[in-house]
Coordinates of C-alpha atoms in Angstrom, one line a residue:
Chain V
X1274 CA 45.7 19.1 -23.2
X1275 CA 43.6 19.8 -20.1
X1276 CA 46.4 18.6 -17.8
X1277 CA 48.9 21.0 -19.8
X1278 CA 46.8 24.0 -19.8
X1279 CA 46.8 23.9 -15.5
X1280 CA 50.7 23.6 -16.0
X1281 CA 51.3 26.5 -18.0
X1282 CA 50.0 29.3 -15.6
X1283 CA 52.1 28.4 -12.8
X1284 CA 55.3 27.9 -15.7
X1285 CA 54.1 31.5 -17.0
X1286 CA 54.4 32.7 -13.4
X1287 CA 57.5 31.0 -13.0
X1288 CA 59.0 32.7 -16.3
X1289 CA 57.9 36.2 -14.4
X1290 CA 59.7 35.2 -11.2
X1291 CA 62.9 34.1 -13.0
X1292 CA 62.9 37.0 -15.5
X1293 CA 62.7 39.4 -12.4
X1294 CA 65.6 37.5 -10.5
X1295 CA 67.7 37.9 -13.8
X1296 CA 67.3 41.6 -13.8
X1297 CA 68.6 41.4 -10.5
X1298 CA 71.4 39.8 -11.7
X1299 CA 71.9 41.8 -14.5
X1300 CA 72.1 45.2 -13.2
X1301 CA 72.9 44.6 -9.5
X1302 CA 75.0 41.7 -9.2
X1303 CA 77.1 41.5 -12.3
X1304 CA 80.2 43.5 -12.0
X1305 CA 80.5 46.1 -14.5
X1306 CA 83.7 45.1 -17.4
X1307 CA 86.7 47.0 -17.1
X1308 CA 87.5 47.9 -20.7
X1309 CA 83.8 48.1 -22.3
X1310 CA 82.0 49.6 -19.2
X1311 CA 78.2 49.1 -18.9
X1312 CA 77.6 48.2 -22.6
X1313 CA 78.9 44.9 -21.9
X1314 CA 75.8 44.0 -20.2
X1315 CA 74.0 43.7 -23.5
X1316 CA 75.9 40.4 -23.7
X1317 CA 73.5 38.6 -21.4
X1318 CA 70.4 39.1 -23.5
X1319 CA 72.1 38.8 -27.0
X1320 CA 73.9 35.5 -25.9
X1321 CA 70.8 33.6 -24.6
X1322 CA 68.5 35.2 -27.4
X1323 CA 71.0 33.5 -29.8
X1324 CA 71.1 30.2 -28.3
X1325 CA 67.5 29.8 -28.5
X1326 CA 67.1 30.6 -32.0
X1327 CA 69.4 28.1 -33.3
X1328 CA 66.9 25.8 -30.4
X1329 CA 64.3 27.1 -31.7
X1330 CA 65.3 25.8 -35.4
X1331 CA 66.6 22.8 -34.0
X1332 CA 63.0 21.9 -33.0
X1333 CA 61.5 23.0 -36.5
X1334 CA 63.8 20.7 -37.9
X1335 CA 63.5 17.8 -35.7
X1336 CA 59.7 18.5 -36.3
X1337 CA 59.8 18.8 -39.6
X1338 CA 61.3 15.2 -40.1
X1339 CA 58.9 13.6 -37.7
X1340 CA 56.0 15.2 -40.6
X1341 CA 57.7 14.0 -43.6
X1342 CA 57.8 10.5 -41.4
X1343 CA 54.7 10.2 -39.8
X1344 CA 52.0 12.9 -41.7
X1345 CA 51.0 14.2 -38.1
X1346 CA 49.9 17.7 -38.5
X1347 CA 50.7 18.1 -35.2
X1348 CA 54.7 18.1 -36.1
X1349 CA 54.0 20.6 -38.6
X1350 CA 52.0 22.7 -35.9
X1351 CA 55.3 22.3 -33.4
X1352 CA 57.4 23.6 -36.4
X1353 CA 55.5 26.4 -37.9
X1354 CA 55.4 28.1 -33.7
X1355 CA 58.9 27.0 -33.4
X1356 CA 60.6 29.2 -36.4
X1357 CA 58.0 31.9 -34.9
X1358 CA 59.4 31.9 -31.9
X1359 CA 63.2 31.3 -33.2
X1360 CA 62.4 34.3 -35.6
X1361 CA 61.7 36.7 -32.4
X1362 CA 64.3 35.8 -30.6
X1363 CA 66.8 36.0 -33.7
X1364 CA 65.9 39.5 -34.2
X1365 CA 66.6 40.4 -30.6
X1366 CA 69.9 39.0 -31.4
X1367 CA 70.6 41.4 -34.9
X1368 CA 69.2 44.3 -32.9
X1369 CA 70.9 44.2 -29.9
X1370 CA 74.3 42.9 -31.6
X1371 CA 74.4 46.4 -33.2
X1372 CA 73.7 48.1 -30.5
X1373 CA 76.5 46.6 -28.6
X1374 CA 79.1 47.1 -31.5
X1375 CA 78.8 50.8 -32.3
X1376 CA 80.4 51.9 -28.7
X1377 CA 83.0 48.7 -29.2
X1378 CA 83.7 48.7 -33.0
X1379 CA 82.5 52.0 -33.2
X1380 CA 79.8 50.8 -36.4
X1381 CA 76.7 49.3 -36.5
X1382 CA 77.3 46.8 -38.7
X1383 CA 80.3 45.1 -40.7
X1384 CA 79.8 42.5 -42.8
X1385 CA 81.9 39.9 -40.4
X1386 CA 81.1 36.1 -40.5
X1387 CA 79.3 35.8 -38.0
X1388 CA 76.9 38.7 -38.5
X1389 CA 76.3 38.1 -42.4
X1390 CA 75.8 34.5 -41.5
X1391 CA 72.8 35.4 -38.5
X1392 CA 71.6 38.0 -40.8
X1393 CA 71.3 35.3 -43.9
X1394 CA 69.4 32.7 -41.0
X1395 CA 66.9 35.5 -40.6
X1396 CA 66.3 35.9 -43.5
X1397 CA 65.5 32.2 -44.1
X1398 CA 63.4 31.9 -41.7
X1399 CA 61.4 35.1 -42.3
X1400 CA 61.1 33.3 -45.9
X1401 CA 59.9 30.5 -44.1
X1402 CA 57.0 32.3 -42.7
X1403 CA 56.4 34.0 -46.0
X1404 CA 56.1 30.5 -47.9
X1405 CA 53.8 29.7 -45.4
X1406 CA 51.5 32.3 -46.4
X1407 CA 51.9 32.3 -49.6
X1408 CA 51.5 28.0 -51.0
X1409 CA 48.0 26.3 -51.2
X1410 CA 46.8 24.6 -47.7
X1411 CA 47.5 21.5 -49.0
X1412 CA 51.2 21.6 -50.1
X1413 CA 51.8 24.0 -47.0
X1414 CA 53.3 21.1 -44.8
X1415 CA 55.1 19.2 -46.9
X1416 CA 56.7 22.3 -48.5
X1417 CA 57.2 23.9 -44.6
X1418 CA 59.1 20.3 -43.8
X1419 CA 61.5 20.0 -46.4
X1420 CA 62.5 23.7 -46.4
X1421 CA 62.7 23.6 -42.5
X1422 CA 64.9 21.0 -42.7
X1423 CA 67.3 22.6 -45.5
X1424 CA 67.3 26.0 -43.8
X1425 CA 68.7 24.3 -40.5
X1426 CA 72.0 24.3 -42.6
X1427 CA 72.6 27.7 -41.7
X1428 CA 72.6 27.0 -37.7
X1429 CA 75.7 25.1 -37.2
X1430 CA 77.6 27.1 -40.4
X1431 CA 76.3 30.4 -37.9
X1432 CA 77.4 29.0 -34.3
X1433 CA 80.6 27.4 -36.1
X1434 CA 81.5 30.5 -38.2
X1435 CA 83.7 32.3 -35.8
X1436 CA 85.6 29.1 -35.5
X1437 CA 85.7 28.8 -39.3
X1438 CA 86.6 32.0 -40.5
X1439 CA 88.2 35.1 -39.3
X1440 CA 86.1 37.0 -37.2
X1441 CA 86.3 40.4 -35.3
X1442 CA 83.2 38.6 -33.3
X1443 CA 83.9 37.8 -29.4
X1444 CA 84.4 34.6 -28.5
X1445 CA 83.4 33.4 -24.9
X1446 CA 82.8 29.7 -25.2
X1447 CA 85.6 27.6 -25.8
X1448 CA 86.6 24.1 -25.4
X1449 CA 88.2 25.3 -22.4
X1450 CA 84.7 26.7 -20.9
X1451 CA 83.0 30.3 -20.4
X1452 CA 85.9 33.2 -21.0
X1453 CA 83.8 34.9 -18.2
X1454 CA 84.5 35.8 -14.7
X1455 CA 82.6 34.0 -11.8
X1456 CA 79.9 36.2 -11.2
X1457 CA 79.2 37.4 -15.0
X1458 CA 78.8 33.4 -15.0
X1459 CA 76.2 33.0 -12.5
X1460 CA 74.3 36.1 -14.3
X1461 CA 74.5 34.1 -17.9
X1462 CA 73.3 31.1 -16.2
X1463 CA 70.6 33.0 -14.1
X1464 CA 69.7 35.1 -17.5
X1465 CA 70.2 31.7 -19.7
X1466 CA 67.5 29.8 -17.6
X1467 CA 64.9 32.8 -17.3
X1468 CA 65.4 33.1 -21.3
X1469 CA 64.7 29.7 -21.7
X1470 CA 61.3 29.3 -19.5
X1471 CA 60.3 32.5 -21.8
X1472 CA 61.2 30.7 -25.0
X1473 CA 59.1 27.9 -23.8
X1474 CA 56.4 30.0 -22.5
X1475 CA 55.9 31.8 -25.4
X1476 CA 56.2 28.4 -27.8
X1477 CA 53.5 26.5 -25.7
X1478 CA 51.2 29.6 -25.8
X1479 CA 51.8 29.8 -29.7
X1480 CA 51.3 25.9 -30.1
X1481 CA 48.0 26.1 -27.9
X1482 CA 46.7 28.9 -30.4
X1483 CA 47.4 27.1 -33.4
X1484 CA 45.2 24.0 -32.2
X1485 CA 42.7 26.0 -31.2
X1486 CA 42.7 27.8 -34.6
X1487 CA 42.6 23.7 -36.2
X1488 CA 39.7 23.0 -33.9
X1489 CA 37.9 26.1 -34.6
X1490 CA 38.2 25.2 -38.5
X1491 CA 37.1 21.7 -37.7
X1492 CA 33.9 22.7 -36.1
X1493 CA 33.2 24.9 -39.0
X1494 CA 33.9 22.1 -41.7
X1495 CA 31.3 19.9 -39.7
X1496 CA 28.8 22.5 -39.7
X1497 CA 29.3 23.5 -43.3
X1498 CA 29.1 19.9 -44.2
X1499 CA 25.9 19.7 -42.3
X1500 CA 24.0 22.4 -43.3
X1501 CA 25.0 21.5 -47.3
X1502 CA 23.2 17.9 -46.4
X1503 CA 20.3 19.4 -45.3
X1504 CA 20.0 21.8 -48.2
X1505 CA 20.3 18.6 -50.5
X1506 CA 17.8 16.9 -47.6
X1507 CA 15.3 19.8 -48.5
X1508 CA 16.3 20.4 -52.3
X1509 CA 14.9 16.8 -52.6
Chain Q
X1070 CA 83.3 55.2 -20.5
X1071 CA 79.4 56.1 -19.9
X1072 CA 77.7 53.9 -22.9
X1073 CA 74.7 53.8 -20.5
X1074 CA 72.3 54.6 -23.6
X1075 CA 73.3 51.8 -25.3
X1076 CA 72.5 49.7 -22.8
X1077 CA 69.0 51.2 -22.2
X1078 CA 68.7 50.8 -25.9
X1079 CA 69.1 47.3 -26.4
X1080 CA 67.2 46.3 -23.0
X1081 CA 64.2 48.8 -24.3
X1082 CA 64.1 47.6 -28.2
X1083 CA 64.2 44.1 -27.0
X1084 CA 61.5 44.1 -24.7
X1085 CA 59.3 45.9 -26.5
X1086 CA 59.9 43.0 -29.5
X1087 CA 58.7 40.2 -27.1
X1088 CA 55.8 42.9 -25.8
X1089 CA 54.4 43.3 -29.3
X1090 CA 54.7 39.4 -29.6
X1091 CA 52.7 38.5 -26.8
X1092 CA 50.6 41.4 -27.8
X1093 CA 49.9 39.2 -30.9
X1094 CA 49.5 36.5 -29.4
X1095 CA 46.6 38.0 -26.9
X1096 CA 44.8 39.4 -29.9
X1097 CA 44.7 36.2 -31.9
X1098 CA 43.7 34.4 -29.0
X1099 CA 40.6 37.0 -28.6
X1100 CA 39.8 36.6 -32.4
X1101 CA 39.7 32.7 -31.8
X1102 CA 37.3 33.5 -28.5
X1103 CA 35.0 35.5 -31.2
X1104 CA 35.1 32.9 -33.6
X1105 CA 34.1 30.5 -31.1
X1106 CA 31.2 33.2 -29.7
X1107 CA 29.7 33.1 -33.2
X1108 CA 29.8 28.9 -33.3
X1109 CA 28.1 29.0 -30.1
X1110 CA 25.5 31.7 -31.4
X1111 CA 25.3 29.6 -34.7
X1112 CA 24.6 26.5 -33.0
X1113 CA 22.2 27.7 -30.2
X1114 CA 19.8 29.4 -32.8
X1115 CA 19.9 25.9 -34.9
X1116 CA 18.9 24.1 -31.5
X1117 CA 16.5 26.9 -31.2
X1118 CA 14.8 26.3 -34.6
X1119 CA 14.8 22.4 -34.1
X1120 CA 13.2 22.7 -31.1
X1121 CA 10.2 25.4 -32.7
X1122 CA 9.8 22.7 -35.4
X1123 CA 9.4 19.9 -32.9

């Protein structure tokens, strides 16, 4: 723990220094699309957010079998900050997809496949967190595990749906690589990274609360539990 | 085509969502720091006490 708390200030630092570069990248480098104009560059934070929401759920699920497993509350810690995280960064992705379609579809919102289907894994996580708040502290885990792990579901029907179904949804990866020219590639990749180390900073900080909130509650069970044996000490 | 709000738009909204997390974050982490002040308190007086009855 100690060793990981001297690593995350120069990793926070780092996430700074990458997030500035990717700015760069964004608004100076990248060349501004022909058809869409400057809009377009809503693509490099919507893309990235996505990507690490479905990783986000990912590790709630992987998480979430390693504490049905192994009863580690640590596993249900990991999972609990995970879909935290994931939710964040999934509502980045339903705000700015929006904001990108009105100027391009010319509405908000249609009720295409792959919009329903990221709107319906928000919501599943938001109930998630709700359940969380909601079920006794001792069924909390084992109820968080087996609904993380049925909510995943809905990631690969979301990534896969535009493949699925009939979308009006862009497509940029395919099996052929990223539809993107050269230096819009090197801005997703330069975005894609500094979006990650954010993601991770923000999961690590969220993680690091939690066990500090578990080790606060500890302390206070052991002084309860001391100060009721000296009551009974002196009721004798 | 000059969508340039838009853009400002999405960039603005989505920062501001990661602002107001960390934002969270930092005041949960102070209201864990208090919790811990009061522990320490607690604990310091009990010493205190012990050490009066000694």
């Amino acid at each position: 723990m100690k060793r990981m708390q001297t690593l995350i200030l120069p990793f926070q630092f780092l996430t700074y220094v990458l997030m500035l570069i990717a700015l760069y990248a964004i608004f100076i480098h990248a060349p501004v699309e022909k058809t869409m104009g400057l809009v377009q560059k809503i693509f490099y934070i919507h893309l990235p957010s996505a990507f690490l929401a479905y990783l986000a759920f990912l590790i709630t699920f992987l998480a979430s079998v390693l504490y049905l497993r192994q009863k580690d509350p640590k596993w249900d810690i990991i999972a609990h900050c995970s879909v935290e995280v994931g939710v964040i960064f999934c509502t980045i992705v339903l705000i700015t997809g929006p904001i990108w379609a009105k100027p391009i579809w010319n509405v908000w919102w249609t009720w295409d496949p792959r919009l329903t289907t990221t709107l319906i894994l928000w919501f599943v996580y938001v109930a998630y967190l709700m359940l969380r708040r909601t079920v006794k502290e001792n069924q909390r885990a084992n109820l968080s595990a087996v609904f993380g792990i049925i909510g995943f579901v809905n990631v690969p029907i979301t990534f896969f749906s535009i493949r699925l179904w009939r979308t009006i949804h862009p497509v940029i990866i395919t099996t052929h690589g990223i539809n993107i020219s050269w230096p819009m590639k090197v801005t997703l990749i330069a975005t894609f990274v500094a979006f990650c180390f954010l993601f991770f900073s923000l999961l690590i900080s969220r993680i690091k609360l939690e066990y500090l909130k578990m080790r606060i509650e500890g302390i206070k069970g052991i002084m309860e539990e001391m100060n009721y044996s000296r009551g009974v000490y002196h009721g004798q | 085509m000059d969508n340039s709000i838009y853009l400002f738009a999405a960039y603005s909204i989505a920062w501001v969502i990661i602002f107001i997390y960390v934002f969270y974050l930092f005041k949960r982490q102070n209201a864990l720091g208090r919790q811990i002040d009061k522990i320490e308190k607690a604990l310091r007086r009990e010493g205190e006490l012990k050490g009066g009855h000694l």
